Coordinates of C-alpha atoms in Angstrom, one line a residue:
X27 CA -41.9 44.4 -19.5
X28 CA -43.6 41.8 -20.8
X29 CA -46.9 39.7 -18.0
X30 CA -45.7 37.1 -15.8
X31 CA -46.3 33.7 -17.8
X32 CA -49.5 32.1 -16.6
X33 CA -49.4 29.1 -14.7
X34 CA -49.1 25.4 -16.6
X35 CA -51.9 23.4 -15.9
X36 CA -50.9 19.7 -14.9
X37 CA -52.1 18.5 -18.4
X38 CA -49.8 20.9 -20.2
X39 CA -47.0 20.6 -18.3
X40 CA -47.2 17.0 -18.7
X41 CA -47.5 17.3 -22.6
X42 CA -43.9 19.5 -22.5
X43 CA -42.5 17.2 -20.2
X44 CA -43.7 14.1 -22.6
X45 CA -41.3 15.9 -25.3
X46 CA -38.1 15.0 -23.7
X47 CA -39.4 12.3 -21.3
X48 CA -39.7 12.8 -17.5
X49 CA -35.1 12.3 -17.1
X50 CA -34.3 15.7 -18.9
X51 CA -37.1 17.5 -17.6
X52 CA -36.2 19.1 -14.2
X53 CA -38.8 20.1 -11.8
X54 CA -37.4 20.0 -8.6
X55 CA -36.7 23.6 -7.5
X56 CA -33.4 22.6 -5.6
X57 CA -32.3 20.9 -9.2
X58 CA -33.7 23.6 -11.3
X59 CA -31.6 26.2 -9.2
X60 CA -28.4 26.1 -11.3
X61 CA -30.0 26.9 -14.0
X62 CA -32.1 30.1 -12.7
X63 CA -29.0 32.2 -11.3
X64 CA -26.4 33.9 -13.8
X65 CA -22.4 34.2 -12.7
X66 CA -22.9 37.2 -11.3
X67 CA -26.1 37.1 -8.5
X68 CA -27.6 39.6 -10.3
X69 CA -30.8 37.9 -11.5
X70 CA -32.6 35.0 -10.1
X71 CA -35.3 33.3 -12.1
X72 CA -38.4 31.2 -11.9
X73 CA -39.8 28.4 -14.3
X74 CA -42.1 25.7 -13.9
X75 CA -39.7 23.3 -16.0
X76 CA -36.4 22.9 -17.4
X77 CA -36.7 21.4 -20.5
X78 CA -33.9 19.2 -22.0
X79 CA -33.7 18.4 -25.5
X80 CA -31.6 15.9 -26.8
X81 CA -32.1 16.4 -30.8
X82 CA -33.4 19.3 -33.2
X83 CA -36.6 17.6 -33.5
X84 CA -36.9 17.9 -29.5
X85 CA -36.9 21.3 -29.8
X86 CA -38.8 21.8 -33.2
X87 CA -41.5 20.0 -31.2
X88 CA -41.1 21.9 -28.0
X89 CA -41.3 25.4 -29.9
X90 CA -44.4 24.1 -32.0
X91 CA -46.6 23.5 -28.7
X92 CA -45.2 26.5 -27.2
X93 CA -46.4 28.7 -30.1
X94 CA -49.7 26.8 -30.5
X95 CA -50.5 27.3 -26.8
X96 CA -49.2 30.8 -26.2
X97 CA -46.5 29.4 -23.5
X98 CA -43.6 31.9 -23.5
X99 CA -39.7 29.7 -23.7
X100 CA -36.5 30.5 -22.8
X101 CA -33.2 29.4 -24.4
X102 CA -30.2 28.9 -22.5
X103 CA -26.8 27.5 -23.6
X104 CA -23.7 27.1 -21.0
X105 CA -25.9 29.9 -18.3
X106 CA -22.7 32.2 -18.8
X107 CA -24.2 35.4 -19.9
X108 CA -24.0 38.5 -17.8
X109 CA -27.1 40.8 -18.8
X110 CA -30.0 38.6 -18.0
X111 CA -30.4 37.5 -21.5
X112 CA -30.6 33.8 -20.4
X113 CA -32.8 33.6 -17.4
X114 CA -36.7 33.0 -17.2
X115 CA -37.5 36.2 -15.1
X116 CA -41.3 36.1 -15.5
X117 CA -42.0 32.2 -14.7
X118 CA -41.0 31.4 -18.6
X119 CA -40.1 27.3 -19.7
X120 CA -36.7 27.3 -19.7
X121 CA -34.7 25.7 -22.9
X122 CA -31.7 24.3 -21.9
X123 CA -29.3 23.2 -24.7
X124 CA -27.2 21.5 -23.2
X125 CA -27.5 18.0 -24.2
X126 CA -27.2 18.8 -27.8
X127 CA -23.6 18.5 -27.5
X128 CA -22.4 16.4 -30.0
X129 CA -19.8 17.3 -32.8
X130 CA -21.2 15.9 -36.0
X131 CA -18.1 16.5 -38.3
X132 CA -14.8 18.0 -38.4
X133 CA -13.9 18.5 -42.3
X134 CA -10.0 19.1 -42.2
X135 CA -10.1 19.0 -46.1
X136 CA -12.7 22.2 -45.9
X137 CA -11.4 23.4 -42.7
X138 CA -15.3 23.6 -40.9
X139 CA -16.3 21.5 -38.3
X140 CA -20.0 21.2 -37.8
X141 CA -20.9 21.4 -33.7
X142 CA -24.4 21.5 -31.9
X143 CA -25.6 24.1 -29.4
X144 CA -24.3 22.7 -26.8
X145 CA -21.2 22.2 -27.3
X146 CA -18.6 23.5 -24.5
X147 CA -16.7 26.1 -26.5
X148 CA -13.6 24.4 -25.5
X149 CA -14.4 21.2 -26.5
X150 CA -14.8 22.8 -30.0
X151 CA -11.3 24.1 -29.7
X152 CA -10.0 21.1 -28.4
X153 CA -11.4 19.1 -31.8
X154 CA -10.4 21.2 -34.0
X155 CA -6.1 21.1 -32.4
X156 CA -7.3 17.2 -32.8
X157 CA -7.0 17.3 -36.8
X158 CA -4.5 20.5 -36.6
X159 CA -6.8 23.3 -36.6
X160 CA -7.6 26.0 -34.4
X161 CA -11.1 27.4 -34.1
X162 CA -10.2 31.1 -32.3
X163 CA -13.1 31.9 -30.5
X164 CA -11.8 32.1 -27.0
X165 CA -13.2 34.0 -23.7
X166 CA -12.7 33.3 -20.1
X167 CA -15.9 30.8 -19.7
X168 CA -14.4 28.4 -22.6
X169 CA -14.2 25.9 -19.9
X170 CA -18.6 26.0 -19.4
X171 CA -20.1 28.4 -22.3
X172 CA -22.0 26.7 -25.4
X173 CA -21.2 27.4 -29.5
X174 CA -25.1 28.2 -29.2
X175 CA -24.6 30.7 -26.6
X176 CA -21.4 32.0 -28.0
X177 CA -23.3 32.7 -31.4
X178 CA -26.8 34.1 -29.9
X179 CA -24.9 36.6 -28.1
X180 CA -22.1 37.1 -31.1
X181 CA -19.4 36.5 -28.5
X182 CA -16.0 38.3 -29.2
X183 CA -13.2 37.6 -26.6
X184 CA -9.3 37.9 -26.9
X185 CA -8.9 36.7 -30.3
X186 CA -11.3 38.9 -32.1
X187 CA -7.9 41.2 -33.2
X188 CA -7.4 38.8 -35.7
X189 CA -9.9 36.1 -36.4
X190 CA -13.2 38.6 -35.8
X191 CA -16.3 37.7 -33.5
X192 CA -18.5 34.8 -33.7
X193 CA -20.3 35.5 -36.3
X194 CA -17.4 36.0 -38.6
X195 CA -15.9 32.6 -38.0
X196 CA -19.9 30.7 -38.7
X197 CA -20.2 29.7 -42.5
X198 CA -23.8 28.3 -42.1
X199 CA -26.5 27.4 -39.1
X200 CA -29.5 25.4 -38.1
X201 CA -32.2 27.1 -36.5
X202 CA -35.4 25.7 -34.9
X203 CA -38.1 29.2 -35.2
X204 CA -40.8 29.6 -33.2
X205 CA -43.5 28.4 -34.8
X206 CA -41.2 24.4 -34.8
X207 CA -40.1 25.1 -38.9
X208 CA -36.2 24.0 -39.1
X209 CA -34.0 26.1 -41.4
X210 CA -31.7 23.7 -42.5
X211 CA -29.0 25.9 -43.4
X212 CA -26.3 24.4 -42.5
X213 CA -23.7 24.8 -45.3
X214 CA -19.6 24.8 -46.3
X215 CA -19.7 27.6 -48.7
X216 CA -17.5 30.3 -48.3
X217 CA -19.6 31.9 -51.7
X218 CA -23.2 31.7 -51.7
X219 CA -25.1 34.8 -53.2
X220 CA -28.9 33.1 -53.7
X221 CA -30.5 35.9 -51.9
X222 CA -30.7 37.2 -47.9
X223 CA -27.6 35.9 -45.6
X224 CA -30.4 35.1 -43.0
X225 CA -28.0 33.7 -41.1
X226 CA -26.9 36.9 -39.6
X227 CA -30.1 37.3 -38.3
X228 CA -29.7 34.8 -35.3
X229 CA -26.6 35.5 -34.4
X230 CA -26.6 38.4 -31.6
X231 CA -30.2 37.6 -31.0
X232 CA -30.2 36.1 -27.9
X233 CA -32.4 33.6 -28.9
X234 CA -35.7 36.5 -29.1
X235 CA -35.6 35.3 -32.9
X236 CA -35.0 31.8 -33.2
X237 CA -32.8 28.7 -31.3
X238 CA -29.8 28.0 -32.9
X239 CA -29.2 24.3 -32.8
X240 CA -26.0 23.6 -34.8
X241 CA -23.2 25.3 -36.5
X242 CA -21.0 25.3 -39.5
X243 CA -17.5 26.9 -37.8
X244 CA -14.4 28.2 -39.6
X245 CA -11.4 26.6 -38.7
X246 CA -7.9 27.7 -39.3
X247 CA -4.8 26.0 -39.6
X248 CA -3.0 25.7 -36.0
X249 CA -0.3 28.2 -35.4
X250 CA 3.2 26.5 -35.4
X251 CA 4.5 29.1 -33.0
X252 CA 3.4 31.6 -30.2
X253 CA 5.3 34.2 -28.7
X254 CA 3.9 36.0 -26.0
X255 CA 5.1 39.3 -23.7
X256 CA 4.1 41.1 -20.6
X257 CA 4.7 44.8 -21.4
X258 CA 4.6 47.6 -19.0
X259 CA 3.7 51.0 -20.0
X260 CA 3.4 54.4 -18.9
X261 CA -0.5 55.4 -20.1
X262 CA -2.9 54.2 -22.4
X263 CA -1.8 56.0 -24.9
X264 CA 1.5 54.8 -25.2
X265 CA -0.3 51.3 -25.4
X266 CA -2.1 52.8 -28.3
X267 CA 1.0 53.7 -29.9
X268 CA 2.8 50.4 -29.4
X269 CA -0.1 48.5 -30.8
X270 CA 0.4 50.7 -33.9
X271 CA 3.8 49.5 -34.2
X272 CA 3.1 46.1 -33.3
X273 CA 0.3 46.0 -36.0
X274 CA 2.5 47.6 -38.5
X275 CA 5.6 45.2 -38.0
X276 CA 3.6 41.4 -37.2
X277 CA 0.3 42.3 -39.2
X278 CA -1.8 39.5 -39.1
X279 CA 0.6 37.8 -36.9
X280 CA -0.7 39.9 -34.0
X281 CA -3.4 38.1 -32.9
X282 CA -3.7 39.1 -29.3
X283 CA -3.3 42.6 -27.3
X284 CA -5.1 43.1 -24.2
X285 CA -4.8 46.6 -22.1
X286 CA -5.1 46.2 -18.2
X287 CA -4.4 49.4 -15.5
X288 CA -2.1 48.4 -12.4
X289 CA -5.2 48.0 -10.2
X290 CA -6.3 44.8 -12.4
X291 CA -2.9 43.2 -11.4
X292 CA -2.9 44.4 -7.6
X293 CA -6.8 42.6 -7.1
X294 CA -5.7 40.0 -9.1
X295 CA -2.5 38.9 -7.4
X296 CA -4.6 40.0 -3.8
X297 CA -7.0 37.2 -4.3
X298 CA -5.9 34.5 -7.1
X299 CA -4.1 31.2 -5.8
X300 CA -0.3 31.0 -7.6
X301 CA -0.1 34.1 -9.4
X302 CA 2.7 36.0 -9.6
X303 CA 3.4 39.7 -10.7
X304 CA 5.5 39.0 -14.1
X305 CA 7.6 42.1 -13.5
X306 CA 9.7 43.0 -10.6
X307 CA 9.1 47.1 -10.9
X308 CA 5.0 48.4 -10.8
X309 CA 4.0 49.9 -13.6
X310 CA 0.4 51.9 -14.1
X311 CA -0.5 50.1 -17.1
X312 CA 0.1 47.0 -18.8
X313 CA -0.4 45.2 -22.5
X314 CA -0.5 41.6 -23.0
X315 CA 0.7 41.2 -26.4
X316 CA 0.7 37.7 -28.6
X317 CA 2.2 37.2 -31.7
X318 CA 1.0 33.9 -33.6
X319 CA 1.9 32.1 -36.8
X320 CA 2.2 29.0 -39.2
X321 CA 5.7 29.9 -39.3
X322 CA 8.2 28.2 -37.3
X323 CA 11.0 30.5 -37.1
X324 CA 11.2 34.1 -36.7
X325 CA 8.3 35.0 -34.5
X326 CA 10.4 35.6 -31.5
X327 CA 12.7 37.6 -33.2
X328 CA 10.2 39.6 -34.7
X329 CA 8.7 40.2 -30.7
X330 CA 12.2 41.0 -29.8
X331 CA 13.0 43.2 -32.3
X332 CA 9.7 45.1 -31.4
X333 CA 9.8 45.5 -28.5
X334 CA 13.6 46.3 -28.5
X335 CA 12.2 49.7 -30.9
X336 CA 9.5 50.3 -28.5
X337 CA 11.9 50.8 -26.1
X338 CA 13.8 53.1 -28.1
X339 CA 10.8 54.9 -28.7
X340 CA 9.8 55.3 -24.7
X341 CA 6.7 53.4 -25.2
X342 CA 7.7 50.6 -23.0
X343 CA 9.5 50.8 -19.6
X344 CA 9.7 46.6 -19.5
X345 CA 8.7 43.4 -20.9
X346 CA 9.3 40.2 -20.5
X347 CA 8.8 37.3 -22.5
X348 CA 6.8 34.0 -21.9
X349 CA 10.0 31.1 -22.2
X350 CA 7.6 28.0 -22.1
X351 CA 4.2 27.1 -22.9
X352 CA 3.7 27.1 -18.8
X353 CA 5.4 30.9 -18.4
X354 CA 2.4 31.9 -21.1
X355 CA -0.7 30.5 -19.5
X356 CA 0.8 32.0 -16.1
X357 CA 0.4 35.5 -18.3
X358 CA -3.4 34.4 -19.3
X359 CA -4.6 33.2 -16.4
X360 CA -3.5 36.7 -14.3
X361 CA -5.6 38.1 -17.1
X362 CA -8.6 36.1 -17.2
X363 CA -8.6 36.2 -13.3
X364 CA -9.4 40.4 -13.2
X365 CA -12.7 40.2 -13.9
X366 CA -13.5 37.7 -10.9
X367 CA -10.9 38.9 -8.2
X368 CA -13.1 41.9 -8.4
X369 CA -16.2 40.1 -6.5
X370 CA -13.8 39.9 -3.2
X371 CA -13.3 43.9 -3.3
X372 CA -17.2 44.5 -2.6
X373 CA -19.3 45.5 -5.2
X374 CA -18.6 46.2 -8.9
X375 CA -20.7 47.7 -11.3
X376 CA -19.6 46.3 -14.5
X377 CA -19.5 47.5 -18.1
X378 CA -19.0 46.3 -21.5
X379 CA -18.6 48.5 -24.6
X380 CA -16.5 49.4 -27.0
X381 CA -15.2 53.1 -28.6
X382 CA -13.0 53.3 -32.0
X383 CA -9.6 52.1 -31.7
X384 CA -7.7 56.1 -31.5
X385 CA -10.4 56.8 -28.7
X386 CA -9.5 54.5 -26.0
X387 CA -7.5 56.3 -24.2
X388 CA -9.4 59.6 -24.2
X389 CA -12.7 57.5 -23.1
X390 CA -10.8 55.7 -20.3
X391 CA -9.6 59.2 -19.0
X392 CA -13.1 60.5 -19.3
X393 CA -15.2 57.9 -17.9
X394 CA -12.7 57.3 -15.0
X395 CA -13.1 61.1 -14.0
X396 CA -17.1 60.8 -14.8
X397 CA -17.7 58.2 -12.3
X398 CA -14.9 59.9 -9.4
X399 CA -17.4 62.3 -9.8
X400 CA -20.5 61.0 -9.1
X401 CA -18.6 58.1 -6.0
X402 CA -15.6 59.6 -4.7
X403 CA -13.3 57.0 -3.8
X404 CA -14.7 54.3 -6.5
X405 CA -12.1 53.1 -8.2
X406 CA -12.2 52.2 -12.3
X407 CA -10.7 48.7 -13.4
X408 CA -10.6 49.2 -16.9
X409 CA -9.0 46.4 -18.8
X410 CA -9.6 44.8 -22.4
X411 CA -9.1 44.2 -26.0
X412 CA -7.7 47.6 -27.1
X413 CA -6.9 46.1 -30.6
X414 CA -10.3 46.3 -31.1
X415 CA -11.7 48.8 -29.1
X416 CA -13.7 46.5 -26.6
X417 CA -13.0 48.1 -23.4
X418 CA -14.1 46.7 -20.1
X419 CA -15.1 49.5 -17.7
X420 CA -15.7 48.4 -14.5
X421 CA -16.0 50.2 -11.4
X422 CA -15.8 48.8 -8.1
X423 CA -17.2 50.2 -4.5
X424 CA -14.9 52.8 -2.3
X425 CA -12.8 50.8 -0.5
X426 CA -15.0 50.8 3.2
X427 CA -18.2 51.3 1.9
X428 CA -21.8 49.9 1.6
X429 CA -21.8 47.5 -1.1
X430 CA -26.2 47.6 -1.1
X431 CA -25.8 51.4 -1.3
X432 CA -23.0 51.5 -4.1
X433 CA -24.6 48.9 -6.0
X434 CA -28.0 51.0 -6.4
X435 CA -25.8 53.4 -8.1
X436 CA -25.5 51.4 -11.1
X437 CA -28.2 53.5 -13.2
X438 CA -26.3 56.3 -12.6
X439 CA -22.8 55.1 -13.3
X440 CA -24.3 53.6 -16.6
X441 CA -25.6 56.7 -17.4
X442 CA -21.9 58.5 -16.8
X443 CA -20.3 56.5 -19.0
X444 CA -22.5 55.5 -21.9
X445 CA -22.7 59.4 -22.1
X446 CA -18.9 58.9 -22.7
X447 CA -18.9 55.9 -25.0
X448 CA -21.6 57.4 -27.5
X449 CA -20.3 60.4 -27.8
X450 CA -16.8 58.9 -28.9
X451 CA -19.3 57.1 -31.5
X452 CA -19.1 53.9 -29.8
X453 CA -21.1 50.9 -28.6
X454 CA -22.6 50.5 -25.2
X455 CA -22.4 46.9 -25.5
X456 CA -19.6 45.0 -27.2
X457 CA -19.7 41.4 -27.1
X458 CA -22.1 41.0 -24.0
X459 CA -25.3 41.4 -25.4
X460 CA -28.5 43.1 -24.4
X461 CA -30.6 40.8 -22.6
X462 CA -32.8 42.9 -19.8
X463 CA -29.7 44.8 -18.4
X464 CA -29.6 47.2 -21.3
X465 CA -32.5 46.6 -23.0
X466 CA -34.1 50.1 -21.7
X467 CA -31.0 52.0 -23.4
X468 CA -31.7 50.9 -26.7
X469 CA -34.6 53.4 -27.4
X470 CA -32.5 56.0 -26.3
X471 CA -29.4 55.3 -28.4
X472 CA -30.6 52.9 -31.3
X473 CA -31.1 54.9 -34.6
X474 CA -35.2 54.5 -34.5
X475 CA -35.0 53.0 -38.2
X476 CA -32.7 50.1 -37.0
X477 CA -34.9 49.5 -33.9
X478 CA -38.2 49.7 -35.8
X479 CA -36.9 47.0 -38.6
X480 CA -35.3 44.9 -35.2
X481 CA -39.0 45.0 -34.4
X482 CA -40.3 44.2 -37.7
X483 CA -38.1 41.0 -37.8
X484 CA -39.5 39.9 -34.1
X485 CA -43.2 40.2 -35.2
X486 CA -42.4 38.4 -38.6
X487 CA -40.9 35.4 -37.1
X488 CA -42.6 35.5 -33.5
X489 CA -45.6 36.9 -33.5
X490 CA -46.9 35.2 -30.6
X491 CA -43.8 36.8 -28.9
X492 CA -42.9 32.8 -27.1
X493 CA -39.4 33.3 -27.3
X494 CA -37.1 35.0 -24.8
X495 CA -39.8 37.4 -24.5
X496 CA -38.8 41.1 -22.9
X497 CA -34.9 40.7 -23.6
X498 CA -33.5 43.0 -26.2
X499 CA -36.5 44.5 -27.4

């Protein structure tokens, strides 16, 4: 754990706070609060200032003093992160991004759009459907997470299938290091083999290496139809089998297919406003399948027609098809509402990690039984991207219980089933990040060589350890 930052003396608080002048630097406990809790409630920071920069140079000369008078910083983008990655726990400056929001070009011809920091994610995706594009990148937050944030914690969300995660769709960056030095390496090229790709460094950092201030961003050209189905099925593995035949009949047209157990649905539709079950008969698991292309004709057909031979082949039991652009976001949003209707059934202890594709359904049946074991009566809300392996696991409290006293069993159900997800050769975190809640796991599961050069690479470009000190390593 790295020492409680000292205390800034007046005169060097007022030399930060001369940066980005006395409006963008927030004081005021009661106005700093928004920035010092993360969605969740699970960590509550400190800071004598939140420090808003409003160019690169703002921050080059923010890092440079920092560096220069052993102050430790934090960077934050949109505050959406959920392991601690973003929050000043030891009385740290925090960085806020959020004012470098501007969009500096969108290159139709090159199909890149160039976006700072701070950035809401779907303003980006709103640009880019502007001049006929689509940049894929899309998670639940869209509406509130930063590009910046999205690429220091290599963001994946429901489009990864397809398009990858962040830091496949990022062609070239700008990055302020700790010492104040700007890379300037911000480029278009899709080829460029004049030495290290450094730019892979940053991205999944969280900010403990350098603060991303800009982006280069692939776009794509916008789909010219969508076809979208809610699919029940008997068992993750016949989920696992229709995604094989999906894959095999739509290739890349299949750019969405998300797994969620019945429980997801019946805590959903318990506590979200207009949301309606999309299939008259319960089912115990579902798939949210998309099909997307630049095609006009013939997507629909092709959904039809496969899930007409799932049917044949007993992987489905029913589906039903969006018939408007409304019908599909009603299908999204009972999605992207599982994860919060769990708050209003007590406590959750929540998971993010992902196992090989084949392995799903094995590591869903063993970490569900794992964790019945340690809690009866918990209750597993697994749901996710099974195209690609990322798996939510989530377990919330016994239905009656103390939420204080389940809670404090998060070690252990951690313990349960990472012990599942590594042994299935997987990840115990997929597109979350480290931050401080899994930070202590890496020397247990990181290959030493891979943890030693992750250190190597801090000490190289932060030796005075400033930035986002104690997260990730």
């Amino acid at each position: 754990m790295p020492p409680r930052a000292a205390p800034l003396s007046p005169d060097t608080l007022a030399r930060f706070v001369a940066i980005v002048g006395e409006r963008h630097a927030v004081i005021d406990p009661a106005e700093q609060a928004a920035y010092l809790e993360e969605p969740r409630g699970l960590y509550h920071g400190a800071t004598p200032v939140v420090l808003r920069p409003g160019s690169t140079e703002e921050v080059a000369e923010i890092l440079r003093l920092a560096t220069a008078l052993g102050v430790p910083v934090v960077p934050q983008g949109g505050n959406t992160g959920l392991v601690g990655g973003q929050i000043p726990h030891d009385g740290e400056i925090l960085l806020s991004l959020k004012r470098l929001d501007r969009i500096r070009e969108i290159d139709p011809a090159s199909s890149t759009m160039t976006a700072e920091a701070g950035v809401v994610l779907q303003a980006a995706q709103n640009a880019a459907a502007a001049v006929d594009r689509l940049f894929p990148l899309s998670l639940g937050a869209e509406g509130s997470c930063t590009i910046g944030g999205n690429l220091s914690t290599n963001a994946g969300g429901t489009a990864a299938l397809a398009y990858g995660v962040a830091r496949d769709l990022v062609l070239g960056l700008e990055v302020v290091l700790p010492d104040g030095r700007v890379w300037h390496g911000l480029n278009k090229l899709k080829k460029d083999n004049t030495g290290y790709d450094l730019k892979h460094l940053f991205m999944g950092a969280e900010g403990t290496l350098g603060v991303i201030t800009a982006a280069v961003l692939k776009l794509f050209p916008a789909p010219k139809a969508v076809e979208t189905a809610f699919v029940a099925v008997g068992s993750p593995e016949a989920a696992l089998a229709l995604f094989g035949l999906a894959q095999g009949r739509a290739g890349a047209s299949l750019t969405s297919f998300e797994l969620m157990a019945r429980i997801c649905l019946d805590m959903a539709l318990r506590h979200g406003t207009g949301l309606r079950d999309p299939l008259t008969t319960p089912s115990p698991w579902y798939v949210l399948i998309e099909l997307s292309s630049g095609a006009r004709d013939g997507l629909r057909d092709l959904l039809e027609q496969t899930l007409e031979l799932a049917l044949e082949q007993d992987l489905v039991t029913d589906a039903v098809m969006a018939e408007s652009l409304e019908h599909r976001a009603a299908f999204w949003r009972l999605r992207e509402f599982v994860s919060d209707a769990q708050r209003y059934e007590g406590g959750s202890i929540k998971q993010d990690v992902s196992v090989p594709v084949a392995a799903v359904p094995d590591f869903i049946r063993a970490a569900s039984a794992a964790v019945a074991k340690l809690i009866p009566g918990c209750r597993p809300v697994p749901f996710g991207h099974l195209g690609d392996g990322n798996i939510h696991f989530n377990v919330s409290q016994p239905v009656g219980a103390d939420k204080a006293a389940f809670l404090a069993r998060w070690d252990a159900i951690s313990d349960a089933v990472f012990a599942e997800v590594l042994s299935r050769g997987g990840s115990i975190s997929a597109e979350h990040g480290i931050g401080v809640m899994k930070r202590d796991y890496l020397p247990r599961i990181k290959d030493p060589v891979a943890l030693d050069l992750m250190r190597s690479f801090k000490q190289v470009l932060d030796p005075a350890g400033i930035l986002n000190p104690g997260k990730v390593v």
